[in-house]
Tab-separated table of C-alpha atoms and ligand atoms in Angstrom:
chain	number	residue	atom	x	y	z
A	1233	UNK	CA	0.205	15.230	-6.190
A	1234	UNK	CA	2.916	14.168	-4.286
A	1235	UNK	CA	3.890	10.221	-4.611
A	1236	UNK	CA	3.418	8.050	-1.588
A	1237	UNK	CA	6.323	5.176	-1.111
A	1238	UNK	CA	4.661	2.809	1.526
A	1239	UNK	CA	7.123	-0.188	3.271
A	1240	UNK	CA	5.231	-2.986	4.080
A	1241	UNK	CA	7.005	-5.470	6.570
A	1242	UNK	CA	4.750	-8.387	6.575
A	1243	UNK	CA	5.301	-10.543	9.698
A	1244	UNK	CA	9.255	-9.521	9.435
A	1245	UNK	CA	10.708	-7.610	11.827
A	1246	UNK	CA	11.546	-7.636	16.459
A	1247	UNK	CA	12.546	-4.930	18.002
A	1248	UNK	CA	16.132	-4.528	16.345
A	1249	UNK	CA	14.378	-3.905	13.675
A	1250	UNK	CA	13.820	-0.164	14.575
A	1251	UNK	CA	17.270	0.182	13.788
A	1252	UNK	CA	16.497	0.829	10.242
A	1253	UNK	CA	13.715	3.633	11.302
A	1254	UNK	CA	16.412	5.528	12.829
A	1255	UNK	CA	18.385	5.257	9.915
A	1256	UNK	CA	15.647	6.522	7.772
A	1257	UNK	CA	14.938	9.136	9.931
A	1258	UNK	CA	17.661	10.462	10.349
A	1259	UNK	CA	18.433	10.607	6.442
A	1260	UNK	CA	14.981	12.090	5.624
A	1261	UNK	CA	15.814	14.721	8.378
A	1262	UNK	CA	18.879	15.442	6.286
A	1263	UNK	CA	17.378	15.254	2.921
A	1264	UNK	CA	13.865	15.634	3.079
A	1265	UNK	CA	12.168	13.465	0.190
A	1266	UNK	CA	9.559	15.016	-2.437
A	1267	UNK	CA	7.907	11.970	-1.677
A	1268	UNK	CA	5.582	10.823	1.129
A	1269	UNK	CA	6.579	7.953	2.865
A	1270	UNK	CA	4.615	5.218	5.071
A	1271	UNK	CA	5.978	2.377	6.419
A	1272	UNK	CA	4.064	-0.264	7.923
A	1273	UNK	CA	5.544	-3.125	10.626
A	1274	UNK	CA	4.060	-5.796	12.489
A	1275	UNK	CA	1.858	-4.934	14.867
A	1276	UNK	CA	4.029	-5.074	18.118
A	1277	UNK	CA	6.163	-2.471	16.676
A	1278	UNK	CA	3.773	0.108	15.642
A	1279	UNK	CA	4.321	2.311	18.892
A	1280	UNK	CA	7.615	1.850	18.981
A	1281	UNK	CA	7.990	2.766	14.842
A	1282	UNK	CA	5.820	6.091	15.820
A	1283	UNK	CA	8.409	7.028	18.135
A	1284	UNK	CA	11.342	6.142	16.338
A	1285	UNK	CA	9.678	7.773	13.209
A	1286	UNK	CA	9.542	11.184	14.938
A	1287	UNK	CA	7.195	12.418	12.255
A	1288	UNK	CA	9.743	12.055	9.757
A	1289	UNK	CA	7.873	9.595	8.102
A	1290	UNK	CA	4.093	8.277	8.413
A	1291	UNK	CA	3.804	4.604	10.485
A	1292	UNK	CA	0.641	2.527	9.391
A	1293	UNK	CA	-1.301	-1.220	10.092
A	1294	UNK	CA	-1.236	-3.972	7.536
A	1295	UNK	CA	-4.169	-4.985	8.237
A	1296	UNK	CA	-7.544	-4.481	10.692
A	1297	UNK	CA	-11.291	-5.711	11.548
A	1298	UNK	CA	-14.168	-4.240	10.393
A	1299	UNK	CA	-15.685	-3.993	13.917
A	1300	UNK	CA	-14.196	-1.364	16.282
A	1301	UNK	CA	-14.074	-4.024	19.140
A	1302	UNK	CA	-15.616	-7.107	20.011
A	1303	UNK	CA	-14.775	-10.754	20.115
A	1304	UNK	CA	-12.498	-11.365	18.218
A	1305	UNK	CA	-9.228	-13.397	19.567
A	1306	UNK	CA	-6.460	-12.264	17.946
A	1307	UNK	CA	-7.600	-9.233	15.568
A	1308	UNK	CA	-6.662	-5.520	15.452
A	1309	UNK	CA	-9.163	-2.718	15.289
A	1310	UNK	CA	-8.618	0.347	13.298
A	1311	UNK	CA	-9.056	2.143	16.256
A	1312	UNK	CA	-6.607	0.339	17.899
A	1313	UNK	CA	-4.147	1.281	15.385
A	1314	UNK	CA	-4.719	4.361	15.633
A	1315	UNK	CA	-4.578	4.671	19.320
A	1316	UNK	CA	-0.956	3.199	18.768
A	1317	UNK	CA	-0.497	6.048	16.572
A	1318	UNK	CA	-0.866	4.688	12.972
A	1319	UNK	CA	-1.950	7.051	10.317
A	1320	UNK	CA	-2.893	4.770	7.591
A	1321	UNK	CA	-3.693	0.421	7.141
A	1322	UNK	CA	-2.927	-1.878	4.049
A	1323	UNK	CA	-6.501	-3.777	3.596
A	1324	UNK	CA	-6.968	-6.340	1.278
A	1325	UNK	CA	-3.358	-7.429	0.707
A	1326	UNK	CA	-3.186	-10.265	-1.616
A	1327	UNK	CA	-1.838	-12.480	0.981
A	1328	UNK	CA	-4.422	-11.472	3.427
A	1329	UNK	CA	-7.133	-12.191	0.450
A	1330	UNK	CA	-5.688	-16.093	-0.399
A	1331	UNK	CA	-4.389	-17.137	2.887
A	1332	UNK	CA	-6.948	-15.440	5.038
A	1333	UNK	CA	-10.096	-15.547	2.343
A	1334	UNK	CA	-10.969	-12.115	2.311
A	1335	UNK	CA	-13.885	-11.232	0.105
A	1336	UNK	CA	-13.759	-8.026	-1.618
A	1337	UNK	CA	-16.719	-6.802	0.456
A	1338	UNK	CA	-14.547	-7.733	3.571
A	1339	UNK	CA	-12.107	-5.371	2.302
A	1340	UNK	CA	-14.687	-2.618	1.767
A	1341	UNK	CA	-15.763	-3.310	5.167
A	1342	UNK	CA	-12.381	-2.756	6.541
A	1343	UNK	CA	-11.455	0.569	4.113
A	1344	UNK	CA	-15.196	1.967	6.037
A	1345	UNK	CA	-13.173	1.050	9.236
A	1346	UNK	CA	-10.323	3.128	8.283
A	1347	UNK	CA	-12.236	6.078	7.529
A	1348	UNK	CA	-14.109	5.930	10.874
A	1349	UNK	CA	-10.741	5.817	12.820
A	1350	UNK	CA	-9.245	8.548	10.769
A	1351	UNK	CA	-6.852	6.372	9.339
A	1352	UNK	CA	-5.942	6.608	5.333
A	1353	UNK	CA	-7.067	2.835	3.639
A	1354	UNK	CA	-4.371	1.299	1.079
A	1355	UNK	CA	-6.918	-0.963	-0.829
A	1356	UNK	CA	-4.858	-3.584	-2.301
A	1357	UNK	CA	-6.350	-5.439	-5.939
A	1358	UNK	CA	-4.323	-7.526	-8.439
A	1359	UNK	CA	-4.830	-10.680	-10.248
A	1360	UNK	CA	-3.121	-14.052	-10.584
A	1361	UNK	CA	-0.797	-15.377	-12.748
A	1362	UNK	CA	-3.358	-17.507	-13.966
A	1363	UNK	CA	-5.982	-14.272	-14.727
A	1364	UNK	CA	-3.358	-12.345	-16.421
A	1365	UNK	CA	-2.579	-15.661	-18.583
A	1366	UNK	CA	-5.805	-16.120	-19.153
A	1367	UNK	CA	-6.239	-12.452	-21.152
A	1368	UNK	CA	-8.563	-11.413	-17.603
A	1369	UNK	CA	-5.915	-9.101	-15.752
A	1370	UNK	CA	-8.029	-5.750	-16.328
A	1371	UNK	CA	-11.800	-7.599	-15.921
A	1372	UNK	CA	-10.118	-9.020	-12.373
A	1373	UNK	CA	-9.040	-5.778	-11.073
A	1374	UNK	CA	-12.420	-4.035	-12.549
A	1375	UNK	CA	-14.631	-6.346	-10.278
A	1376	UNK	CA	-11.890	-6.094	-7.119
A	1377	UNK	CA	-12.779	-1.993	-7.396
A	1378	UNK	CA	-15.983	-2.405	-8.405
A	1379	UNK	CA	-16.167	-4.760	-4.579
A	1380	UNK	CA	-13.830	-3.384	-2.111
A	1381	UNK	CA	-13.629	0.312	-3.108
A	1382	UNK	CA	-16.843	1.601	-0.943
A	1383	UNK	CA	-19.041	3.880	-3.020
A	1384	UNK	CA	-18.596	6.968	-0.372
A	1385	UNK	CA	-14.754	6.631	-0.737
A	1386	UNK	CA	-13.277	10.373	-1.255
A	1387	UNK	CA	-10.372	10.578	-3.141
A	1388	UNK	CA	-8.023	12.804	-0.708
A	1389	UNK	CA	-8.816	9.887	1.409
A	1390	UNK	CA	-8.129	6.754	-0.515
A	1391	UNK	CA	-5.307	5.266	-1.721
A	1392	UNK	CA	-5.124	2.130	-3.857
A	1393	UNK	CA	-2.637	-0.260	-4.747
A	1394	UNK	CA	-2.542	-2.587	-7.773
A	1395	UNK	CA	-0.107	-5.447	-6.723
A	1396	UNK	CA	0.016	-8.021	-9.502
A	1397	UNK	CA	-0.134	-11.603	-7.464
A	1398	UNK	CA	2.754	-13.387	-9.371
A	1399	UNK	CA	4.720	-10.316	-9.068
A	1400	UNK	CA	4.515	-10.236	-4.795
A	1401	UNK	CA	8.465	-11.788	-3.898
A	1402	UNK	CA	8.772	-13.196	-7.008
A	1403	UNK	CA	11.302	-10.564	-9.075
A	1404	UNK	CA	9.160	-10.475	-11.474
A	1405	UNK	CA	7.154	-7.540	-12.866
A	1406	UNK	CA	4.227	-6.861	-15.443
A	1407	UNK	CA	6.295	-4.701	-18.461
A	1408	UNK	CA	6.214	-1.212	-17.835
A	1409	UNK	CA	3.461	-0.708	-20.495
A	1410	UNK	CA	1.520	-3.336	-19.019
A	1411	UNK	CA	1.889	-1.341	-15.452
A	1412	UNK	CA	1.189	1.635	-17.426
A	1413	UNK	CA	-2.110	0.303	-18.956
A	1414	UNK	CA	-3.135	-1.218	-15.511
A	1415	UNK	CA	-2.910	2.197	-13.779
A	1416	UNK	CA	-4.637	4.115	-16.477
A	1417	UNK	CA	-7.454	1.335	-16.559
A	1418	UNK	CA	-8.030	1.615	-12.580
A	1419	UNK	CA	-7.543	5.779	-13.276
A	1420	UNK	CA	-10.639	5.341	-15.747
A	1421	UNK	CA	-12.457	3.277	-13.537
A	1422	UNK	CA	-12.658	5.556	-10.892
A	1423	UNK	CA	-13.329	8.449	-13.273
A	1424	UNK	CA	-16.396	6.685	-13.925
A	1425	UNK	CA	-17.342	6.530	-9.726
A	1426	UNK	CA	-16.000	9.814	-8.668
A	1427	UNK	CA	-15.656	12.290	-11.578
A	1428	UNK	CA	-13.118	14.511	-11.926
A	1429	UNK	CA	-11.992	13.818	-8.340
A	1430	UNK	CA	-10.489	10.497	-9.125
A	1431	UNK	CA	-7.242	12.174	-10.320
A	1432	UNK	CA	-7.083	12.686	-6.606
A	1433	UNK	CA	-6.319	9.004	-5.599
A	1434	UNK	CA	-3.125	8.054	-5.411
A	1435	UNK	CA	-2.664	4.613	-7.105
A	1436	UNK	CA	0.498	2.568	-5.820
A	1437	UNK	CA	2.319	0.026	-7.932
A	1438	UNK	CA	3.545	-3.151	-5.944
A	1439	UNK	CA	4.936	-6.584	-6.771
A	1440	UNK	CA	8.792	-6.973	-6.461
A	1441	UNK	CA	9.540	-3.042	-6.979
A	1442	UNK	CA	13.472	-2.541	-5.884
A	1443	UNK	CA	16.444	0.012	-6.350
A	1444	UNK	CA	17.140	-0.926	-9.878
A	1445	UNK	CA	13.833	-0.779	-11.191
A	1446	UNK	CA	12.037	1.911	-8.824
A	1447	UNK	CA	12.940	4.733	-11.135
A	1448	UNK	CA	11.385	3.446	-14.776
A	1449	UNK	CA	7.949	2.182	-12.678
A	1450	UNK	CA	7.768	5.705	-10.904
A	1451	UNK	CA	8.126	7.598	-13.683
A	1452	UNK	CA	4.882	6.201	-15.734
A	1453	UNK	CA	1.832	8.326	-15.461
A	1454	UNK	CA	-0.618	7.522	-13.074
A	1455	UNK	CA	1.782	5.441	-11.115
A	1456	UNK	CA	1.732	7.815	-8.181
A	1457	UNK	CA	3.991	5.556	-5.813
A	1458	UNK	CA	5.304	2.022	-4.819
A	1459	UNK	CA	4.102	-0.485	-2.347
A	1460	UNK	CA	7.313	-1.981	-1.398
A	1461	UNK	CA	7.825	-5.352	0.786
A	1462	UNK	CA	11.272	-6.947	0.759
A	1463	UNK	CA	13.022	-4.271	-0.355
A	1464	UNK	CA	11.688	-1.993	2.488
A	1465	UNK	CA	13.150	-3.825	5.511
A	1466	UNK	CA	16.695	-2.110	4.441
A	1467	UNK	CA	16.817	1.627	5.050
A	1468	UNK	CA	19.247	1.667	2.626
A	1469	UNK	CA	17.424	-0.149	-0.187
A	1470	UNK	CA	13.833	1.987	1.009
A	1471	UNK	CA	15.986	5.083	0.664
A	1472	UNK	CA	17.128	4.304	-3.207
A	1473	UNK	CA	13.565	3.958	-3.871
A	1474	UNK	CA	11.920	6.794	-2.220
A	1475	UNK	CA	14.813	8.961	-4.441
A	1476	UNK	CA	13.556	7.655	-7.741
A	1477	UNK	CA	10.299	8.558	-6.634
A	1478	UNK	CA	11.471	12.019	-5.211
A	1479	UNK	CA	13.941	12.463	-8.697
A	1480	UNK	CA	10.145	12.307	-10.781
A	1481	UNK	CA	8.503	15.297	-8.565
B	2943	LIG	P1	7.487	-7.340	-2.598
B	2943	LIG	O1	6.087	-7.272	-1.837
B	2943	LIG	O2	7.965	-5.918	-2.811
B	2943	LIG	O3	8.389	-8.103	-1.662
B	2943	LIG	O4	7.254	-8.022	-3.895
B	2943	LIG	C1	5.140	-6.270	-2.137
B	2943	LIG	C2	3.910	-6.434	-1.277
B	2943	LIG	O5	3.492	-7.568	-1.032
B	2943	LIG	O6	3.316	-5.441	-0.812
């Protein structure tokens, strides 16, 4: 399985921006990466990313609406993302969960819309500083699966990510053994839903992963990639990373 580095921009990013896709183009072109690699910007720049991308790389949504169209002032469809030629969308990103109050089942809902616009889901889970304190880190992310993973999901189709919340732009990170027990926790989990399949899923570590510490998280099993925010708006700094990943394949 190859890993999947995914850049997400948040609301970063005008159209000077696509500056660093070129540069990231044009040094995958060069040196093609083991890795797979996604990168998600606002989205006003999605087109524009697609182009600039020239296939080199994959261009995704950060977030979407359940529905395919309807009322709804100011939301994106997952068609709609896909008509601008995304092939993936981040749902349930911890920041869309607290500052937004997306329910888990409003993330399943939104990982069904993926599916039926052909688009790949990132389902983001993590827990607080205040779970993790509190000895509930695995319970947390048990329930957030258990809620916003649909029961149909198919594993060559679903990707998750496990993004601790006090790790998100913070610098800090869980320990790699705590990473390590995370992943193989969610890895058991979805043994338990899909079988044998579930080795199938790529699961993405986020939370503060950068060039210095890309290559120890990548390298523990069942970490099968990195969400990345800050660190992705620099080609250069999203190119260090997407070679640790590439040095593990
Ligand atoms: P960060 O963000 O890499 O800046 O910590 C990760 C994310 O929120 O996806």
């Amino acid at each position: 399985m190859r890993q999947l580095i995914v850049g997400n921009w948040k609301m970063h990013g005008l159209g000077p921006a696509l500056a660093e896709l070129l540069t990231l183009r044009h040094a995958l072109y060069a040196r093609p990466p083991l890795a797979d690699v996604l990168v998600c910007p606002p989205a006003t720049l999605i087109a524009r990313a697609v182009a600039a991308a020239s296939n080199a790389f994959s261009i995704g949504g950060q977030d979407c609406h359940a529905e395919p169209s309807g009322a709804f002032t100011g939301d994106i469809s997952a068609e709609m993302l896909k008509d601008a030629g995304a092939g993936a969308v981040i749902v349930g990103h911890s920041e869309r969960r607290h500052d937004h109050g997306e329910s888990d089942a409003m993330v399943a809902a939104k990982a069904r819309a993926a599916w039926r616009a052909r688009l790949m889901p990132v389902i983001c889970i993590g827990e607080t500083e205040a779970e993790r304190a509190g000895g509930e880190a695995l319970d947390v992310v048990a329930r957030q699966i258990a809620g916003s993973v649909p029961e149909e999901a198919v594993a060559s189709a679903t990707v998750l990510a496990y993004e601790p919340v006090w790790a998100i732009g913070t610098g800090r990170t869980p320990t790699t053994a705590e990473i390590a027990q995370m992943h193989a926790h969610i890895r058991a989990l979805l043994t338990a839903r899909l079988g044998g399949e579930a080795g199938g899923v790529r699961i993405l570590y986020g939370g503060s992963v950068k060039p210095g510490n890309a290559g120890e998280i990548l390298a523990l099993p069942d970490v099968d990639g990195a969400l990345v925010g800050g660190a992705s708006l620099k080609a250069s700094d999203f190119l260090a990373i997407i070679e640790a990943a590439a040095a593990r394949s």
